[in-house]
Structure formats: structure tokens, C-alpha cells
């Protein structure tokens, strides 16, 4: 059995905990490797290496740091195919989708290539007599990232791409379910010229997360995963004096107004609800048609569209989506479908019996569609994170906008309409962090920022963009005085600008 080691101080590092996690191939259901889980002592060694490396890295001028990011981008583009194959083999998403996962992370690296410009501080000449004021953004020291299984390339790059470009060193604790691509990214950062110790990868479960959250040298922790754990990470990390941003789960709604282009809506909903087997925090698992006519027509078209979907192994270029990540997750999705039936929703398409010939042990599940889903239902309130689309019918725009606004999650939301005024009002009023107007998966581009509201994110700063730079830096403001002439009297009152 292949063992997956940690990566510390520029090289593979074999841990000695004797604890491992299984890494499956979701297409076949087989265990393909086991990943080592780090001890607290091993995590401490990684943090010490990172702290040592950070001093020289922070003193490296920003343009040189940017050159490493440029080279890293080139290397990822060079290795795109092999990275995507590895990603698909551990996650289960189809190869084209794995390339998208890598590409969206790469866009943050492209943003980080401009870091010398972004890091420029503010300057006020002549704030008082002979007084100038300027500010600078300085790195924090050692930062850490804890990432989920569903974007093993993009989310690590959201985090370390910015953290390292601004002069920090980084400890990455990727998901134990698909740890190989994050490791490859660290190797490529070294090949790109990052000094040893600037990016370290340690594997583990809750115990590793706790060691990170309580380590005195780690200044900031970025987390992405499910909401209960995000909340725990936020509370524990901040209680230990760290800056924490913790992104959680989601239940994104797509509102369909009567004037929407239903042909386009059906295509958009199908990709956003079932793509990547629904394992996206920006998936669209809830559709809210406004008015009976819209709902009936949409339902009919959705059923026909679902019939055309092909579920296949992740290397099948004709497949729309592949298996889910684990047998346990497959069972959880199937359980939610049963709960939906039991609580009275109408299961229009049932994907539970799907099995792929030749891959019967793979973690496949077909697409499911519910109609008649109501606000109070458990399956509406909770995140299913699978290929299940739930239709909640609304009578009016007001009823429809209240649904995402009042939901416990507030990650993303979309509206489909030709009415600019309705869309504008929706964007302004809806109580959700990221809004799409005729865009089903409104993941903002890298130079804007990513972050949900309510139980979808704990902490005040978003991922990437200028917010990401703020998260990984602290501001220092310098007030400088170069007096001319006579000695001035002592001042015993707070100085003010006269
Ligand atoms: P998860 O919460 O199970 O795991 C996330 C990370 O936390 C992993 O690194 C894992 O090892 C660690 N972890 C697991 N159990 C822990 C515990 N008890 N204590 C501390 N740490 C623990 O999430 P997942 O299943 O890997 O990913 C799917 C979830 O992530 C979904 O809820 C999805 O919506 C969410 N997600 C959110 C965003 C976002 O930006 N809001 C993006 C992607 C995924």
C-alpha cells in the first residue's frame, strides 16, 4: 500500500504516529493509498521550520516573491494534465472539472503576481508641520490553512497563494480524503523557487486541526469546510489569539421568475445542481420558481434534461459527473433522499438505484429531483451536498426572496430573469453573500473576494482579492516629524493637527 507522507522544510517527511487515513479511488471503491496523520510534535516541527523560513522570505523584496508566483503558475500549467488526473482519481470529479478546480486556484496565483502593487501603502505628505504619515502592510508570520475535500487545488491556492506572496510562511492541512494534489502544489512551489519551509503540508484529522488552532507561533488560520466545524475552528482559534476566517456549508437557491429564459435556466440548473455530483459549496441545490405556470413548465423540462445526464467514471469525457467522494457520503445522500420522501416531498426522479456497469463498487449516485419541498423540512434546512435538486414553489417575488434570506446558510444565490429592475432589487435586498444574476454559480473572480454570510462564514474577512491581502497582513502606520528651527515646547496634551 502506498503511503502519503507530509512535506516539511522542502522535502517529504515520514511521520511516526502510526495513525493513517484511507485514500479511496471513488470510481472503483478501492483504497488506493493511506495518508499519514501527524503527531503534535511533528506539527510543531513543521511550524518551527516555517517560522525559521519566514524571516528571510519576509525580507525578500515583493517583486522577487512575485517572480516565484509567476514561475509557480508556469509549472502548474505545465503539469495541468497530470494534476487533473490525480485530482480526479482521489476526488471523483470528471477531468474537465478537475482542470477547472486547478484553474480557479491559478487565477488567485495570477492575482498574487501583482502583489508588489497591491502591497503599496498609503502616504500623506504634510499631515502637520514637517509631518508625514505613511502606512505599510506587513506579513503576520506563520499562517495555516485547513481545507475541505471538494476543491483540493483551488482552496489551498486561495489561501497560500496570497499568504505566501505577502511574505508569510504557511502550514497547509488539506483534507485527508484527497491529499495528493495539495502535496504536489507544495513541491511545485519549491521548484518555482520558494525557499524550503515557506510552504509545508501536514496531514491529519481533528487532532492535527487542534494542534494548529492552539500552536502559539501560528498567527492566522483560514478554514473551509462544513459549518459546525467552521464554527468550532473560529471559536477555538480566536480563543487562542489567532486571526481566523472560517467558511462553512451552503444551501444556495436559484429563483426563477416567470419571464426567465427557461431553456437556458434548465441548462444552468442542471450543471449547477448536478455538476461535480453536487459536491460544491456554490452548487445550486434549491430552485424556487415563482408562480405555478413557471414551476410546472420548469419541472417538465428538468425531468427531460435529467434524463440526458450521463454519470460515469471520472476519466469518461462524455460523463457529466462522476462518483461522490466516499461510500459514507453516498449513504448520507441516500438517507437524506429517504428523509425527504418521509417528510412528504414528492420524489420526481430517484437517483438512488443507479449503478455503473463494471464499477459496481464505485461511489456513484444518480441525479434526484424533488418537488413540493417546504420551508420547515429537514432536507430543506440542511446541506445534502449531493446530486439532489429540490424545488420549492413560491407564489410571489416576496415569498421567493424570503427563502434564501431567512435560510441559516447564506453562501450564494442566483436569480434568473429578463427584468433588470427585479434583478437589481433582488441583489440589493437578499440576505446572502454572493449573488448571481442569470449566473448559476456566482463564484467571484480572484481579484474580487469570496465569502458567504450567516452560517456559511465565521469571521469578518473573505477569501482572496484585497480582503485576502488584509487577512494575511497587519497595518503599521508611521507618523514622521522632521522639525525645522527652534526647539518646541513640551506638549502635555494629546497632539492635534492645528
Ligand atoms: P469537513 O468540515 O468535514 O472537513 C474540512 C476540514 O476539517 C478537513 O481538513 C478535515 O480534516 C477537518 N476536520 C474534519 N473533522 C474535523 C473536526 N471534528 N474538527 C476539526 N477539524 C475537522 O468538510 P468536507 O466534507 O471536507 O467539505 C465539504 C464541506 O465544505 C461542505 O459543507 C461544503 O459546503 C463546505 N465548503 C464550503 C466552502 C465555502 O467557501 N463556504 C467551500 C468548499 C466547501
Coordinates of C-alpha atoms and ligand atoms in Angstrom, one line a residue:
X1 CA 0.0 0.0 0.0
X2 CA 1.3 3.5 -1.0
X3 CA 1.9 5.8 2.0
X4 CA 1.4 9.5 1.6
X5 CA 3.9 11.4 3.7
X6 CA 4.0 15.0 5.0
X7 CA 6.0 17.8 3.3
X8 CA 8.2 19.8 5.6
X9 CA 11.1 22.1 5.0
X10 CA 11.2 21.4 1.3
X11 CA 11.0 17.6 1.5
X12 CA 8.8 14.6 2.1
X13 CA 8.7 13.9 5.8
X14 CA 7.7 10.5 7.1
X15 CA 5.7 10.8 10.4
X16 CA 5.8 8.2 13.1
X17 CA 2.3 8.4 14.6
X18 CA 1.2 5.1 13.3
X19 CA -2.2 6.7 12.5
X20 CA -3.4 6.8 8.9
X21 CA -6.4 7.7 6.8
X22 CA -7.6 5.7 3.8
X23 CA -7.5 7.4 0.4
X24 CA -10.0 5.8 -1.9
X25 CA -10.5 5.7 -5.6
X26 CA -14.2 6.7 -5.7
X27 CA -14.5 5.2 -9.2
X28 CA -13.7 1.7 -8.0
X29 CA -14.4 2.0 -4.3
X30 CA -10.9 0.6 -3.6
X31 CA -8.4 2.1 -1.1
X32 CA -5.5 3.3 -3.3
X33 CA -3.2 4.7 -0.6
X34 CA -3.1 5.6 3.1
X35 CA -2.2 9.1 4.3
X36 CA -0.1 9.6 7.5
X37 CA -1.6 11.5 10.3
X38 CA 0.8 13.9 12.1
X39 CA 1.5 14.0 15.8
X40 CA 1.5 17.2 17.7
X41 CA 5.3 17.0 17.8
X42 CA 5.5 16.6 14.1
X43 CA 3.2 19.6 13.6
X44 CA 5.4 21.6 15.9
X45 CA 8.5 20.7 13.9
X46 CA 6.7 21.9 10.7
X47 CA 5.8 25.2 12.4
X48 CA 9.3 25.7 13.7
X49 CA 10.6 25.2 10.1
X50 CA 8.0 27.6 8.8
X51 CA 8.9 30.2 11.4
X52 CA 12.6 30.0 10.5
X53 CA 11.9 30.3 6.8
X54 CA 9.5 33.2 7.2
X55 CA 12.2 35.7 8.4
X56 CA 14.2 35.6 5.2
X57 CA 11.1 35.3 3.0
X58 CA 9.5 38.4 4.5
X59 CA 12.8 40.3 3.9
X60 CA 12.8 39.2 0.2
X61 CA 11.5 42.1 -1.9
X62 CA 7.9 41.8 -3.2
X63 CA 8.9 41.7 -6.8
X64 CA 11.2 38.6 -6.2
X65 CA 8.3 37.0 -4.3
X66 CA 6.0 37.7 -7.2
X67 CA 8.5 36.1 -9.6
X68 CA 8.2 32.8 -7.6
X69 CA 4.4 33.1 -8.1
X70 CA 4.9 33.7 -11.9
X71 CA 7.0 30.6 -12.1
X72 CA 4.6 28.6 -10.0
X73 CA 1.9 29.5 -12.4
X74 CA 4.0 28.3 -15.4
X75 CA 4.7 25.0 -13.6
X76 CA 1.1 24.3 -12.9
X77 CA 0.2 25.0 -16.5
X78 CA 3.0 22.6 -17.5
X79 CA 1.6 19.9 -15.2
X80 CA -2.1 20.6 -15.6
X81 CA -3.0 17.3 -17.2
X82 CA -1.2 15.1 -14.6
X83 CA -2.5 17.2 -11.7
X84 CA -6.1 16.9 -13.0
X85 CA -5.7 13.1 -13.4
X86 CA -4.5 12.7 -9.8
X87 CA -7.3 15.1 -8.5
X88 CA -10.0 13.1 -10.3
X89 CA -8.6 9.8 -9.1
X90 CA -8.9 10.8 -5.4
X91 CA -12.0 13.1 -5.6
X92 CA -14.1 11.5 -8.3
X93 CA -14.9 14.7 -10.3
X94 CA -14.5 14.4 -14.1
X95 CA -11.2 15.5 -15.6
X96 CA -12.5 18.7 -17.2
X97 CA -13.9 19.7 -13.8
X98 CA -10.6 19.0 -12.1
X99 CA -8.9 21.3 -14.6
X100 CA -11.5 23.9 -13.6
X101 CA -10.7 23.4 -9.9
X102 CA -6.9 23.9 -10.7
X103 CA -7.6 26.9 -13.0
X104 CA -9.7 28.8 -10.4
X105 CA -6.9 28.4 -7.9
X106 CA -4.4 29.5 -10.6
X107 CA -6.4 32.7 -11.0
X108 CA -5.6 33.6 -7.4
X109 CA -1.9 33.0 -8.1
X110 CA -2.2 35.4 -11.1
X111 CA -3.7 37.9 -8.7
X112 CA -0.8 37.3 -6.3
X113 CA 1.7 38.0 -9.1
X114 CA 0.6 41.6 -8.7
X115 CA 1.4 41.7 -5.1
X116 CA 4.1 44.5 -5.2
X117 CA 1.4 46.9 -6.5
X118 CA -1.2 45.7 -4.0
X119 CA 1.1 45.9 -1.0
X120 CA 1.9 49.6 -1.6
X121 CA 0.8 51.6 1.5
X122 CA -0.8 54.9 1.9
X123 CA 1.1 58.2 2.3
X124 CA 0.1 61.7 3.4
X125 CA 2.6 64.4 2.9
X126 CA 2.4 67.4 5.3
X127 CA -0.2 66.0 7.7
X128 CA 1.1 68.7 10.1
X129 CA 4.1 71.0 10.2
X130 CA 7.1 68.9 9.0
X131 CA 4.9 65.8 9.5
X132 CA 4.3 63.0 7.0
X133 CA 2.2 59.9 7.7
X134 CA 2.5 56.6 5.9
X135 CA 1.3 53.1 6.3
X136 CA 2.7 49.7 5.4
X137 CA 1.3 46.2 5.3
X138 CA 3.5 43.6 6.9
X139 CA 3.1 39.8 7.0
X140 CA 1.9 38.1 10.1
X141 CA 4.5 35.3 10.4
X142 CA 3.4 31.7 10.2
X143 CA -0.2 31.2 8.8
X144 CA -2.2 28.0 8.4
X145 CA -4.9 26.7 6.1
X146 CA -7.3 23.8 6.7
X147 CA -9.1 22.8 3.6
X148 CA -12.1 20.5 2.5
X149 CA -12.1 17.6 0.1
X150 CA -14.2 19.2 -2.6
X151 CA -11.7 21.7 -4.1
X152 CA -8.3 20.2 -3.3
X153 CA -6.4 22.5 -5.7
X154 CA -8.5 25.8 -5.7
X155 CA -9.0 26.3 -2.0
X156 CA -5.3 25.7 -0.9
X157 CA -4.3 28.2 -3.6
X158 CA -6.9 30.7 -2.4
X159 CA -5.1 30.6 0.9
X160 CA -1.3 30.0 0.4
X161 CA -1.2 32.0 -2.8
X162 CA -2.0 35.2 -1.0
X163 CA -0.4 34.3 2.4
X164 CA 3.0 33.5 0.8
X165 CA 3.0 36.3 -1.7
X166 CA 2.7 38.9 1.1
X167 CA 5.6 37.4 3.0
X168 CA 4.2 34.7 5.3
X169 CA 5.2 31.1 5.6
X170 CA 2.4 28.6 5.5
X171 CA 1.2 25.3 7.0
X172 CA -1.4 23.6 4.9
X173 CA -3.6 20.8 6.4
X174 CA -5.5 19.5 3.4
X175 CA -8.4 17.1 3.5
X176 CA -7.3 13.6 4.4
X177 CA -9.6 12.3 1.6
X178 CA -7.7 13.7 -1.4
X179 CA -4.3 14.9 -0.1
X180 CA -2.0 14.3 -3.1
X181 CA -2.7 17.4 -5.2
X182 CA -2.0 19.7 -2.3
X183 CA 1.3 17.9 -1.8
X184 CA 2.2 18.3 -5.5
X185 CA 1.4 22.1 -5.2
X186 CA 3.9 22.3 -2.4
X187 CA 6.6 20.5 -4.4
X188 CA 5.9 22.8 -7.3
X189 CA 6.3 25.9 -5.1
X190 CA 9.7 24.7 -4.2
X191 CA 10.5 24.0 -7.8
X192 CA 9.3 27.6 -8.6
X193 CA 11.9 29.0 -6.2
X194 CA 10.1 29.3 -2.8
X195 CA 12.7 28.7 0.0
X196 CA 12.4 25.5 2.0
X197 CA 10.0 25.8 4.8
X198 CA 7.8 28.5 3.2
X199 CA 5.1 26.0 2.3
X200 CA 4.6 22.9 4.4
X201 CA 1.9 20.3 4.2
X202 CA 0.9 18.2 7.2
X203 CA -1.9 15.6 7.1
X204 CA -4.3 14.7 9.8
X205 CA -7.8 14.8 11.2
X206 CA -9.3 16.7 14.2
X207 CA -6.1 16.2 16.3
X208 CA -4.0 18.0 13.7
X209 CA -6.5 20.8 13.4
X210 CA -6.4 21.2 17.2
X211 CA -2.6 21.3 17.2
X212 CA -2.8 24.1 14.6
X213 CA -5.5 26.0 16.5
X214 CA -3.5 26.0 19.7
X215 CA 0.0 26.5 18.4
X216 CA 1.4 29.7 19.8
X217 CA 3.5 30.5 16.7
X218 CA 0.6 30.3 14.2
X219 CA -0.8 33.8 13.8
X220 CA -3.8 33.2 11.4
X221 CA -5.9 30.3 10.4
X222 CA -8.0 30.1 7.3
X223 CA -10.6 27.2 7.3
X224 CA -13.0 26.0 4.6
X225 CA -15.4 23.1 5.4
X226 CA -18.7 22.3 7.0
X227 CA -20.4 24.8 9.3
X228 CA -20.3 23.1 12.6
X229 CA -16.5 22.5 12.2
X230 CA -16.0 26.0 10.8
X231 CA -17.7 27.4 14.0
X232 CA -15.6 25.3 16.2
X233 CA -12.4 26.4 14.4
X234 CA -13.4 30.0 14.6
X235 CA -14.1 29.8 18.4
X236 CA -11.1 27.7 19.3
X237 CA -8.7 29.7 17.1
X238 CA -9.8 33.1 18.2
X239 CA -9.8 31.9 21.9
X240 CA -6.1 31.2 21.3
X241 CA -5.5 34.7 20.0
X242 CA -5.4 33.9 16.3
X243 CA -7.0 35.8 13.4
X244 CA -9.5 33.3 11.9
X245 CA -11.7 33.2 8.8
X246 CA -13.8 30.0 8.7
X247 CA -16.0 29.3 5.7
X248 CA -18.8 26.8 6.2
X249 CA -21.6 25.0 4.4
X250 CA -24.2 26.2 2.0
X251 CA -27.7 25.8 0.6
X252 CA -27.8 28.0 -2.4
X253 CA -31.2 28.9 -4.0
X254 CA -31.9 29.8 -7.6
X255 CA -35.0 31.9 -8.1
X256 CA -36.8 31.6 -11.5
X257 CA -39.1 34.5 -12.4
X258 CA -41.9 34.0 -14.9
X259 CA -40.0 36.0 -17.6
X260 CA -36.8 33.9 -17.4
X261 CA -35.4 32.1 -20.4
X262 CA -36.4 28.6 -19.3
X263 CA -34.3 26.8 -22.0
X264 CA -31.2 28.5 -20.5
X265 CA -32.4 28.1 -16.9
X266 CA -32.7 24.3 -17.3
X267 CA -29.2 24.0 -18.7
X268 CA -27.8 26.3 -15.9
X269 CA -29.7 24.4 -13.2
X270 CA -28.6 21.0 -14.4
X271 CA -24.9 22.0 -14.4
X272 CA -25.1 23.8 -11.1
X273 CA -27.1 21.2 -9.2
X274 CA -25.6 18.0 -10.6
X275 CA -22.0 19.1 -11.7
X276 CA -19.3 17.6 -9.5
X277 CA -22.1 15.4 -8.1
X278 CA -23.4 18.4 -6.2
X279 CA -20.3 18.5 -4.1
X280 CA -19.7 22.2 -4.4
X281 CA -20.4 24.9 -1.8
X282 CA -21.6 27.0 -4.7
X283 CA -23.8 24.3 -6.2
X284 CA -27.5 25.2 -6.7
X285 CA -29.5 22.5 -4.9
X286 CA -32.7 24.6 -4.4
X287 CA -34.8 26.0 -7.2
X288 CA -37.6 28.4 -6.5
X289 CA -39.9 29.0 -9.4
X290 CA -42.3 31.9 -9.0
X291 CA -45.9 31.0 -10.0
X292 CA -47.5 27.7 -10.8
X293 CA -47.1 28.1 -14.6
X294 CA -43.3 28.6 -14.3
X295 CA -43.0 25.7 -11.8
X296 CA -44.9 23.2 -13.9
X297 CA -43.1 24.1 -17.1
X298 CA -39.7 24.0 -15.4
X299 CA -40.4 20.7 -13.7
X300 CA -41.3 19.1 -17.1
X301 CA -38.2 20.4 -18.7
X302 CA -35.9 19.4 -15.8
X303 CA -37.2 15.9 -15.9
X304 CA -36.4 15.7 -19.6
X305 CA -32.9 17.3 -19.0
X306 CA -32.1 14.9 -16.2
X307 CA -32.8 12.0 -18.4
X308 CA -30.0 13.1 -20.7
X309 CA -27.4 13.2 -17.9
X310 CA -24.6 10.7 -18.0
X311 CA -22.9 9.6 -14.8
X312 CA -19.6 7.9 -15.4
X313 CA -16.1 7.4 -14.1
X314 CA -14.0 10.5 -13.8
X315 CA -11.9 9.8 -16.9
X316 CA -15.0 9.3 -19.1
X317 CA -15.0 12.5 -21.2
X318 CA -18.7 12.1 -22.0
X319 CA -19.7 11.9 -18.4
X320 CA -21.4 14.9 -16.8
X321 CA -20.3 13.9 -13.3
X322 CA -18.6 11.1 -11.5
X323 CA -18.8 9.4 -8.2
X324 CA -19.1 11.1 -4.8
X325 CA -16.1 11.1 -2.5
X326 CA -16.8 8.1 -0.3
X327 CA -19.2 5.3 0.4
X328 CA -20.2 7.1 3.7
X329 CA -21.1 10.2 1.8
X330 CA -23.1 8.3 -0.7
X331 CA -25.1 6.6 2.1
X332 CA -25.7 10.0 3.7
X333 CA -27.1 11.4 0.5
X334 CA -29.4 8.4 0.0
X335 CA -30.5 8.8 3.7
X336 CA -31.4 12.4 3.0
X337 CA -33.5 11.4 0.0
X338 CA -35.4 8.9 2.1
X339 CA -36.0 11.6 4.8
X340 CA -37.3 13.9 2.0
X341 CA -39.8 11.2 1.0
X342 CA -40.8 10.6 4.6
X343 CA -41.4 14.2 5.3
X344 CA -43.8 14.5 2.4
X345 CA -41.8 16.0 -0.5
X346 CA -42.5 14.4 -3.9
X347 CA -39.6 12.5 -5.3
X348 CA -39.9 13.1 -9.0
X349 CA -36.6 11.5 -10.1
X350 CA -34.9 9.0 -7.8
X351 CA -31.2 8.5 -8.3
X352 CA -30.6 6.1 -5.5
X353 CA -30.6 2.9 -7.5
X354 CA -28.1 4.0 -10.0
X355 CA -25.2 1.6 -10.5
X356 CA -22.4 1.8 -13.1
X357 CA -21.8 -1.3 -15.0
X358 CA -18.2 -2.6 -14.4
X359 CA -17.9 -0.2 -11.5
X360 CA -20.5 -1.5 -9.1
X361 CA -18.3 -0.8 -6.0
X362 CA -17.8 2.8 -7.1
X363 CA -19.5 5.6 -5.1
X364 CA -22.0 6.5 -7.8
X365 CA -25.4 8.0 -7.3
X366 CA -27.8 9.2 -10.0
X367 CA -29.4 12.6 -10.1
X368 CA -32.6 13.2 -8.0
X369 CA -35.3 15.8 -8.2
X370 CA -37.8 16.7 -5.5
X371 CA -40.9 18.8 -6.0
X372 CA -43.2 20.2 -3.2
X373 CA -40.3 20.8 -0.8
X374 CA -41.4 23.1 2.1
X375 CA -39.6 25.5 4.3
X376 CA -39.9 23.5 7.5
X377 CA -38.5 20.3 6.1
X378 CA -35.2 19.0 7.4
X379 CA -34.0 18.2 3.9
X380 CA -34.6 21.9 3.0
X381 CA -32.9 23.3 6.1
X382 CA -29.8 21.1 5.9
X383 CA -27.0 20.8 3.3
X384 CA -27.2 17.5 1.4
X385 CA -24.1 18.1 -0.7
X386 CA -25.1 15.6 -3.4
X387 CA -26.8 15.5 -6.8
X388 CA -30.2 16.3 -5.4
X389 CA -32.3 19.3 -6.7
X390 CA -35.1 20.4 -4.5
X391 CA -38.0 22.5 -5.9
X392 CA -39.7 24.9 -3.5
X393 CA -42.6 26.7 -5.2
X394 CA -43.3 30.3 -4.4
X395 CA -46.4 32.4 -5.3
X396 CA -44.7 35.7 -5.4
X397 CA -41.3 37.5 -5.6
X398 CA -41.6 38.4 -1.9
X399 CA -42.2 34.8 -0.9
X400 CA -39.3 33.7 -3.1
X401 CA -36.7 36.3 -1.8
X402 CA -37.6 35.5 1.8
X403 CA -36.5 31.9 1.3
X404 CA -32.7 32.4 0.8
X405 CA -32.8 35.5 3.0
X406 CA -34.2 33.6 6.0
X407 CA -32.2 30.3 5.5
X408 CA -29.5 29.5 8.0
X409 CA -26.9 29.4 5.2
X410 CA -26.1 32.5 3.1
X411 CA -23.3 31.5 0.7
X412 CA -24.6 32.0 -2.8
X413 CA -27.9 32.7 -4.5
X414 CA -29.0 33.3 -8.1
X415 CA -31.9 34.9 -9.9
X416 CA -33.0 34.1 -13.4
X417 CA -35.0 36.9 -15.1
X418 CA -35.1 39.3 -18.0
X419 CA -36.3 42.0 -15.7
X420 CA -33.3 44.2 -14.8
X421 CA -35.3 46.1 -12.1
X422 CA -36.3 42.9 -10.3
X423 CA -32.7 41.6 -10.5
X424 CA -31.4 44.8 -9.1
X425 CA -33.8 44.9 -6.3
X426 CA -33.1 41.2 -5.5
X427 CA -29.3 41.8 -5.4
X428 CA -29.7 44.7 -3.1
X429 CA -32.2 43.1 -0.7
X430 CA -31.2 39.4 -0.5
X431 CA -29.5 38.4 2.8
X432 CA -26.8 36.3 1.1
X433 CA -23.1 37.0 0.5
X434 CA -22.6 36.2 -3.2
X435 CA -25.3 36.8 -5.8
X436 CA -25.7 35.7 -9.4
X437 CA -27.9 37.4 -12.0
X438 CA -28.5 34.8 -14.7
X439 CA -25.3 33.3 -13.4
X440 CA -25.9 30.0 -11.6
X441 CA -22.6 29.6 -9.8
X442 CA -21.5 33.1 -8.9
X443 CA -18.0 32.4 -7.6
X444 CA -16.4 35.8 -7.8
X445 CA -13.2 36.2 -9.9
X446 CA -9.9 36.2 -8.0
X447 CA -9.4 39.9 -7.7
X448 CA -12.8 40.2 -6.0
X449 CA -13.5 38.2 -2.9
X450 CA -15.2 35.0 -1.9
X451 CA -17.3 34.7 1.2
X452 CA -20.8 33.9 2.4
X453 CA -23.0 35.2 5.2
X454 CA -24.7 33.7 8.2
X455 CA -23.7 30.1 9.0
X456 CA -21.7 30.0 5.7
X457 CA -18.8 32.0 7.1
X458 CA -17.4 32.9 10.6
X459 CA -15.1 35.9 10.8
X460 CA -15.0 39.2 9.0
X461 CA -12.7 38.9 6.0
X462 CA -13.3 37.0 2.8
X463 CA -11.0 34.8 0.8
X464 CA -8.7 36.2 -1.8
X465 CA -8.7 39.6 -3.5
X466 CA -7.8 42.7 -1.4
X467 CA -9.7 41.1 1.6
X468 CA -7.4 38.2 1.4
X469 CA -4.4 40.5 1.5
X470 CA -5.8 42.2 4.5
X471 CA -6.4 38.9 6.3
X472 CA -2.7 37.9 5.9
X473 CA -1.1 41.2 6.7
X474 CA -1.2 43.8 9.5
X475 CA -1.0 47.5 9.0
X476 CA 1.7 49.6 10.5
X477 CA 1.2 53.4 10.4
X478 CA 4.2 55.7 10.8
X479 CA 4.0 59.4 11.7
X480 CA 7.3 61.1 11.0
X481 CA 8.3 64.6 12.0
X482 CA 11.4 66.5 10.8
X483 CA 11.1 69.8 12.7
X484 CA 12.8 72.9 11.5
X485 CA 14.1 75.8 13.6
X486 CA 13.7 76.3 17.3
X487 CA 13.1 73.6 19.9
X488 CA 9.3 73.4 20.5
X489 CA 7.8 73.4 24.0
X490 CA 6.9 70.0 25.6
X491 CA 3.3 69.0 24.9
X492 CA 1.3 67.6 27.8
X493 CA -2.0 67.4 25.9
X494 CA -2.8 64.9 23.2
X495 CA -1.3 66.3 19.9
X496 CA -3.7 67.6 17.4
X497 CA -3.2 69.0 13.9
X498 CA -3.6 72.7 14.1
Ligands
LIG1 P1 -15.3 18.9 6.7 O1 -15.8 20.0 7.6 O2 -15.6 17.5 7.0 O3 -13.7 19.0 6.7 C1 -13.0 20.2 6.4 C2 -11.6 20.1 7.1 O4 -11.8 20.0 8.5 C3 -10.8 18.9 6.7 O5 -9.4 19.3 6.5 C4 -10.9 17.9 7.8 O6 -9.8 17.1 8.0 C5 -11.1 18.8 9.0 N1 -12.0 18.2 10.1 C6 -12.8 17.1 9.9 N2 -13.4 16.9 11.1 C7 -13.0 17.8 12.0 C8 -13.2 18.0 13.4 N3 -14.1 17.3 14.1 N4 -12.6 19.0 14.0 C9 -11.7 19.8 13.3 N5 -11.4 19.6 12.0 C10 -12.0 18.6 11.3 O7 -15.7 19.3 5.2 P2 -15.6 18.4 3.9 O8 -16.5 17.3 3.9 O9 -14.2 18.1 3.6 O10 -16.0 19.5 2.8 C11 -17.4 19.7 2.5 C12 -18.0 20.9 3.3 O11 -17.2 22.1 3.0 C13 -19.4 21.3 2.8 O12 -20.1 21.6 3.9 C14 -19.2 22.5 1.9 O13 -20.3 23.3 1.8 C15 -18.0 23.2 2.6 N6 -17.3 24.1 1.7 C16 -17.5 25.4 1.9 C17 -16.9 26.3 1.1 C18 -17.0 27.8 1.3 O14 -16.2 28.5 0.8 N7 -18.0 28.2 2.1 C19 -16.1 25.9 0.0 C20 -15.9 24.5 -0.1 C21 -16.6 23.6 0.7

